[in-house]
mmCIF file of C-alpha atoms and ligand atoms in Angstrom:
data_model
loop_
_atom_site.group_PDB
_atom_site.id
_atom_site.type_symbol
_atom_site.label_atom_id
_atom_site.label_comp_id
_atom_site.label_asym_id
_atom_site.label_seq_id
_atom_site.Cartn_x
_atom_site.Cartn_y
_atom_site.Cartn_z
ATOM 1 C CA UNK T 1 -32.948 -1.778 -28.711
ATOM 2 C CA UNK T 2 -28.971 -0.891 -29.248
ATOM 3 C CA UNK T 3 -28.263 -1.568 -32.599
ATOM 4 C CA UNK T 4 -25.776 -4.075 -34.126
ATOM 5 C CA UNK T 5 -22.325 -3.385 -34.636
ATOM 6 C CA UNK T 6 -20.515 -2.671 -38.116
ATOM 7 C CA UNK T 7 -17.976 -5.520 -37.475
ATOM 8 C CA UNK T 8 -16.303 -5.472 -41.362
ATOM 9 C CA UNK T 9 -15.079 -9.344 -40.669
ATOM 10 C CA UNK T 10 -17.636 -12.146 -38.685
ATOM 11 C CA UNK T 11 -16.660 -12.191 -35.064
ATOM 12 C CA UNK T 12 -18.377 -14.797 -32.161
ATOM 13 C CA UNK T 13 -21.744 -13.639 -31.223
ATOM 14 C CA UNK T 14 -20.851 -12.888 -27.562
ATOM 15 C CA UNK T 15 -18.814 -10.545 -28.657
ATOM 16 C CA UNK T 16 -20.060 -8.993 -31.278
ATOM 17 C CA UNK T 17 -23.529 -8.422 -28.846
ATOM 18 C CA UNK T 18 -21.641 -7.248 -25.582
ATOM 19 C CA UNK T 19 -21.564 -3.556 -24.477
ATOM 20 C CA UNK T 20 -21.876 -1.606 -21.528
ATOM 21 C CA UNK T 21 -25.229 -0.344 -20.472
ATOM 22 C CA UNK T 22 -26.759 2.155 -17.640
ATOM 23 C CA UNK T 23 -30.304 0.762 -17.259
ATOM 24 C CA UNK T 24 -30.129 -1.973 -15.331
ATOM 25 C CA UNK T 25 -33.368 -4.040 -14.151
ATOM 26 C CA UNK T 26 -33.902 -3.737 -10.951
ATOM 27 C CA UNK T 27 -34.177 -7.523 -10.702
ATOM 28 C CA UNK T 28 -32.356 -9.932 -8.488
ATOM 29 C CA UNK T 29 -29.215 -11.709 -10.149
ATOM 30 C CA UNK T 30 -28.148 -14.643 -7.718
ATOM 31 C CA UNK T 31 -24.810 -16.422 -6.777
ATOM 32 C CA UNK T 32 -26.236 -18.777 -9.078
ATOM 33 C CA UNK T 33 -25.907 -16.621 -12.528
ATOM 34 C CA UNK T 34 -22.582 -14.765 -11.290
ATOM 35 C CA UNK T 35 -20.065 -17.182 -10.678
ATOM 36 C CA UNK T 36 -20.194 -18.489 -13.960
ATOM 37 C CA UNK T 37 -18.581 -15.753 -14.851
ATOM 38 C CA UNK T 38 -15.746 -15.652 -12.400
ATOM 39 C CA UNK T 39 -15.428 -19.312 -13.859
ATOM 40 C CA UNK T 40 -14.446 -17.714 -17.135
ATOM 41 C CA UNK T 41 -12.580 -14.915 -15.811
ATOM 42 C CA UNK T 42 -10.558 -17.572 -13.891
ATOM 43 C CA UNK T 43 -8.950 -19.523 -16.981
ATOM 44 C CA UNK T 44 -7.519 -16.132 -18.536
ATOM 45 C CA UNK T 45 -4.398 -15.996 -19.266
ATOM 46 C CA UNK T 46 -1.832 -14.741 -16.950
ATOM 47 C CA UNK T 47 2.039 -13.383 -16.957
ATOM 48 C CA UNK T 48 3.976 -16.331 -15.141
ATOM 49 C CA UNK T 49 0.457 -18.078 -14.616
ATOM 50 C CA UNK T 50 0.342 -15.499 -11.575
ATOM 51 C CA UNK T 51 -3.578 -14.333 -12.381
ATOM 52 C CA UNK T 52 -3.362 -11.644 -9.927
ATOM 53 C CA UNK T 53 -7.327 -10.776 -10.525
ATOM 54 C CA UNK T 54 -9.400 -10.604 -7.332
ATOM 55 C CA UNK T 55 -12.933 -9.965 -7.448
ATOM 56 C CA UNK T 56 -14.799 -8.633 -4.628
ATOM 57 C CA UNK T 57 -18.425 -9.074 -5.212
ATOM 58 C CA UNK T 58 -21.311 -6.339 -3.652
ATOM 59 C CA UNK T 59 -24.983 -7.893 -3.690
ATOM 60 C CA UNK T 60 -27.250 -5.882 -3.905
ATOM 61 C CA UNK T 61 -28.767 -5.774 -0.127
ATOM 62 C CA UNK T 62 -25.289 -6.982 1.461
ATOM 63 C CA UNK T 63 -22.558 -4.834 3.335
ATOM 64 C CA UNK T 64 -20.044 -4.798 0.561
ATOM 65 C CA UNK T 65 -22.600 -3.678 -2.395
ATOM 66 C CA UNK T 66 -22.656 -0.558 -0.026
ATOM 67 C CA UNK T 67 -19.165 -0.036 0.863
ATOM 68 C CA UNK T 68 -18.253 -0.416 -3.071
ATOM 69 C CA UNK T 69 -21.144 1.332 -4.542
ATOM 70 C CA UNK T 70 -20.079 4.489 -2.355
ATOM 71 C CA UNK T 71 -16.563 4.551 -3.743
ATOM 72 C CA UNK T 72 -18.201 5.423 -7.139
ATOM 73 C CA UNK T 73 -18.525 8.956 -8.796
ATOM 74 C CA UNK T 74 -21.737 10.755 -8.108
ATOM 75 C CA UNK T 75 -21.926 10.561 -12.402
ATOM 76 C CA UNK T 76 -21.917 7.135 -12.084
ATOM 77 C CA UNK T 77 -23.869 6.404 -8.508
ATOM 78 C CA UNK T 78 -26.795 7.902 -10.747
ATOM 79 C CA UNK T 79 -27.422 5.543 -12.980
ATOM 80 C CA UNK T 80 -25.629 2.445 -11.157
ATOM 81 C CA UNK T 81 -28.294 2.358 -8.613
ATOM 82 C CA UNK T 82 -30.766 0.003 -10.130
ATOM 83 C CA UNK T 83 -27.718 -2.623 -10.946
ATOM 84 C CA UNK T 84 -27.570 -5.481 -8.643
ATOM 85 C CA UNK T 85 -24.007 -6.394 -8.371
ATOM 86 C CA UNK T 86 -20.842 -4.486 -8.702
ATOM 87 C CA UNK T 87 -17.541 -5.528 -8.424
ATOM 88 C CA UNK T 88 -14.564 -4.022 -7.144
ATOM 89 C CA UNK T 89 -11.559 -5.629 -9.735
ATOM 90 C CA UNK T 90 -8.207 -5.498 -8.153
ATOM 91 C CA UNK T 91 -4.461 -6.327 -8.979
ATOM 92 C CA UNK T 92 -2.096 -8.597 -7.020
ATOM 93 C CA UNK T 93 1.000 -5.637 -7.046
ATOM 94 C CA UNK T 94 3.913 -8.565 -6.902
ATOM 95 C CA UNK T 95 5.000 -11.825 -8.274
ATOM 96 C CA UNK T 96 4.373 -15.288 -5.887
ATOM 97 C CA UNK T 97 7.787 -16.549 -7.211
ATOM 98 C CA UNK T 98 10.279 -13.520 -7.018
ATOM 99 C CA UNK T 99 8.055 -11.218 -5.146
ATOM 100 C CA UNK T 100 9.401 -8.669 -7.546
ATOM 101 C CA UNK T 101 6.590 -5.917 -9.054
ATOM 102 C CA UNK T 102 4.522 -7.394 -11.745
ATOM 103 C CA UNK T 103 4.148 -4.978 -14.566
ATOM 104 C CA UNK T 104 1.573 -6.965 -16.277
ATOM 105 C CA UNK T 105 -0.480 -7.207 -13.627
ATOM 106 C CA UNK T 106 -3.371 -4.643 -14.707
ATOM 107 C CA UNK T 107 -3.155 -5.614 -18.183
ATOM 108 C CA UNK T 108 -3.866 -9.894 -16.924
ATOM 109 C CA UNK T 109 -6.604 -8.513 -14.728
ATOM 110 C CA UNK T 110 -8.000 -6.898 -17.864
ATOM 111 C CA UNK T 111 -8.058 -10.133 -19.696
ATOM 112 C CA UNK T 112 -9.665 -11.763 -17.025
ATOM 113 C CA UNK T 113 -12.842 -8.716 -16.889
ATOM 114 C CA UNK T 114 -12.884 -9.170 -20.792
ATOM 115 C CA UNK T 115 -13.124 -13.146 -20.611
ATOM 116 C CA UNK T 116 -15.723 -12.371 -18.177
ATOM 117 C CA UNK T 117 -17.995 -9.760 -20.041
ATOM 118 C CA UNK T 118 -17.873 -12.112 -23.125
ATOM 119 C CA UNK T 119 -19.575 -15.011 -20.575
ATOM 120 C CA UNK T 120 -21.796 -12.459 -18.923
ATOM 121 C CA UNK T 121 -23.586 -11.521 -22.853
ATOM 122 C CA UNK T 122 -23.212 -15.229 -23.836
ATOM 123 C CA UNK T 123 -25.504 -15.642 -20.639
ATOM 124 C CA UNK T 124 -27.766 -13.487 -21.195
ATOM 125 C CA UNK T 125 -25.909 -10.388 -18.446
ATOM 126 C CA UNK T 126 -23.902 -7.000 -19.064
ATOM 127 C CA UNK T 127 -21.572 -5.215 -17.333
ATOM 128 C CA UNK T 128 -20.620 -1.801 -17.140
ATOM 129 C CA UNK T 129 -16.627 -1.482 -15.855
ATOM 130 C CA UNK T 130 -15.887 2.055 -14.594
ATOM 131 C CA UNK T 131 -12.909 4.155 -13.769
ATOM 132 C CA UNK T 132 -14.970 6.507 -12.387
ATOM 133 C CA UNK T 133 -14.324 5.610 -9.036
ATOM 134 C CA UNK T 134 -12.449 6.667 -5.844
ATOM 135 C CA UNK T 135 -9.036 4.407 -5.820
ATOM 136 C CA UNK T 136 -7.842 5.536 -2.158
ATOM 137 C CA UNK T 137 -10.717 4.768 -1.213
ATOM 138 C CA UNK T 138 -11.432 1.566 -2.457
ATOM 139 C CA UNK T 139 -8.374 0.674 -1.009
ATOM 140 C CA UNK T 140 -8.354 1.536 2.232
ATOM 141 C CA UNK T 141 -12.355 0.637 2.997
ATOM 142 C CA UNK T 142 -13.013 -2.126 0.725
ATOM 143 C CA UNK T 143 -9.694 -3.627 -0.358
ATOM 144 C CA UNK T 144 -7.809 -3.609 2.951
ATOM 145 C CA UNK T 145 -4.542 -5.113 1.982
ATOM 146 C CA UNK T 146 -1.582 -3.429 0.026
ATOM 147 C CA UNK T 147 -0.515 -6.258 -1.508
ATOM 148 C CA UNK T 148 -3.374 -5.385 -3.946
ATOM 149 C CA UNK T 149 -4.331 -2.398 -6.180
ATOM 150 C CA UNK T 150 -8.183 -1.570 -6.732
ATOM 151 C CA UNK T 151 -8.559 -1.105 -10.752
ATOM 152 C CA UNK T 152 -11.690 -1.067 -11.916
ATOM 153 C CA UNK T 153 -15.779 -0.958 -10.547
ATOM 154 C CA UNK T 154 -18.225 -2.687 -12.818
ATOM 155 C CA UNK T 155 -22.147 -2.896 -12.719
ATOM 156 C CA UNK T 156 -23.559 -5.722 -13.064
ATOM 157 C CA UNK T 157 -27.491 -7.348 -13.891
ATOM 158 C CA UNK T 158 -29.873 -7.695 -16.398
ATOM 159 C CA UNK T 159 -30.839 -4.852 -19.415
ATOM 160 C CA UNK T 160 -33.482 -2.143 -18.051
ATOM 161 C CA UNK T 161 -35.597 0.039 -20.089
ATOM 162 C CA UNK T 162 -33.552 3.074 -21.044
ATOM 163 C CA UNK T 163 -36.711 5.104 -20.349
ATOM 164 C CA UNK T 164 -35.742 4.818 -16.620
ATOM 165 C CA UNK T 165 -32.454 7.587 -17.943
ATOM 166 C CA UNK T 166 -32.485 11.062 -17.995
ATOM 167 C CA UNK T 167 -32.676 12.202 -21.687
ATOM 168 C CA UNK T 168 -28.974 12.657 -22.238
ATOM 169 C CA UNK T 169 -27.894 9.319 -21.276
ATOM 170 C CA UNK T 170 -31.507 7.595 -23.077
ATOM 171 C CA UNK T 171 -29.700 8.504 -26.345
ATOM 172 C CA UNK T 172 -26.036 7.494 -25.630
ATOM 173 C CA UNK T 173 -27.960 4.159 -24.681
ATOM 174 C CA UNK T 174 -29.368 3.513 -27.833
ATOM 175 C CA UNK T 175 -26.564 4.634 -30.130
ATOM 176 C CA UNK T 176 -24.778 3.046 -32.074
ATOM 177 C CA UNK T 177 -21.146 1.520 -30.356
ATOM 178 C CA UNK T 178 -18.145 2.849 -32.565
ATOM 179 C CA UNK T 179 -14.851 2.277 -33.144
ATOM 180 C CA UNK T 180 -11.811 2.420 -34.576
ATOM 181 C CA UNK T 181 -11.417 1.512 -38.454
ATOM 182 C CA UNK T 182 -9.244 -1.766 -38.307
ATOM 183 C CA UNK T 183 -6.652 0.122 -41.093
ATOM 184 C CA UNK T 184 -6.048 2.315 -37.609
ATOM 185 C CA UNK T 185 -5.408 -0.257 -35.902
ATOM 186 C CA UNK T 186 -3.742 -2.994 -37.366
ATOM 187 C CA UNK T 187 -0.291 -2.233 -39.298
ATOM 188 C CA UNK T 188 1.809 -4.955 -41.413
ATOM 189 C CA UNK T 189 4.702 -2.491 -41.752
HETATM 190 C C1 FMN E 1 -11.521 1.076 -17.808
HETATM 191 C C2 FMN E 1 -12.915 1.697 -18.391
HETATM 192 C C3 FMN E 1 -13.140 2.509 -17.456
HETATM 193 C C4 FMN E 1 -15.063 3.018 -17.996
HETATM 194 N N1 FMN E 1 -14.923 3.741 -16.584
HETATM 195 C C5 FMN E 1 -16.358 4.082 -17.143
HETATM 196 C C6 FMN E 1 -17.276 5.210 -16.209
HETATM 197 O O1 FMN E 1 -16.605 5.777 -14.813
HETATM 198 N N2 FMN E 1 -18.685 5.613 -16.294
HETATM 199 C C7 FMN E 1 -19.223 5.470 -17.101
HETATM 200 O O2 FMN E 1 -20.218 5.711 -17.714
HETATM 201 N N3 FMN E 1 -18.596 4.443 -18.336
HETATM 202 C C8 FMN E 1 -17.315 3.713 -18.065
HETATM 203 N N4 FMN E 1 -16.638 3.078 -19.109
HETATM 204 C C9 FMN E 1 -17.302 2.281 -20.025
HETATM 205 C C10 FMN E 1 -16.667 3.161 -22.072
HETATM 206 O O3 FMN E 1 -17.136 4.250 -22.079
HETATM 207 C C11 FMN E 1 -17.539 2.013 -22.544
HETATM 208 O O4 FMN E 1 -17.062 0.761 -22.279
HETATM 209 C C12 FMN E 1 -16.669 2.405 -23.924
HETATM 210 O O5 FMN E 1 -17.599 3.800 -24.787
HETATM 211 C C13 FMN E 1 -17.367 1.700 -24.663
HETATM 212 O O6 FMN E 1 -18.846 1.107 -25.258
HETATM 213 P P1 FMN E 1 -19.391 -0.473 -25.019
HETATM 214 O O7 FMN E 1 -18.812 -0.786 -23.922
HETATM 215 O O8 FMN E 1 -20.464 0.126 -25.033
HETATM 216 O O9 FMN E 1 -19.213 -1.061 -26.468
HETATM 217 C C14 FMN E 1 -15.486 2.665 -18.806
HETATM 218 C C15 FMN E 1 -14.795 1.574 -19.493
HETATM 219 C C16 FMN E 1 -13.705 1.384 -19.030
HETATM 220 C C17 FMN E 1 -13.329 -0.202 -20.296
#
């Protein structure tokens, strides 16, 4: 079991209980399970309400899963392979209202994924986000539209058994989450 976090102030449970597993159960997740998570993402705030986030969803057994999986680095592929869902997060590069570059599209898309992760935890699901993928390959073979950046991949599913992982990753799976102190990230002067 993942140890409880050391929070200095009380926070809502889906935030306190969220963490990024690598051991996913080899258990299917249905479209009905995942659509509420994208609903949560949909209601994130964004600059000019542009909603630049787009999600390419791969469900195990379907072609899109393999396409997204094949963009991952070897380290990530080794543990992602049991996850029933992989998602490529994309961000629209320009604003609709004036066609100018949207410098906030990645920020906004990250907020949408944070909403999604919180809702997933509340619904008994977990995700693990990854920068360890080939962006060029993802843009060429999955996104196939110059108007969007490929910004992140996440694996999604039910918690698995840490014993299914190699020793080093098993240790990380069971370790307490570490964070900077509030005094290191918040200042009033
Ligand atoms: C943008 C982003 C990229 C990440 N890339 C990877 C990755 O390629 N491989 C990996 O195993 N974990 C990756 N992680 C997971 C982080 O290491 C993890 O979120 C962090 O250690 C905090 O742990 P927690 O999410 O369990 O609290 C990434 C997380 C984020 C948000």
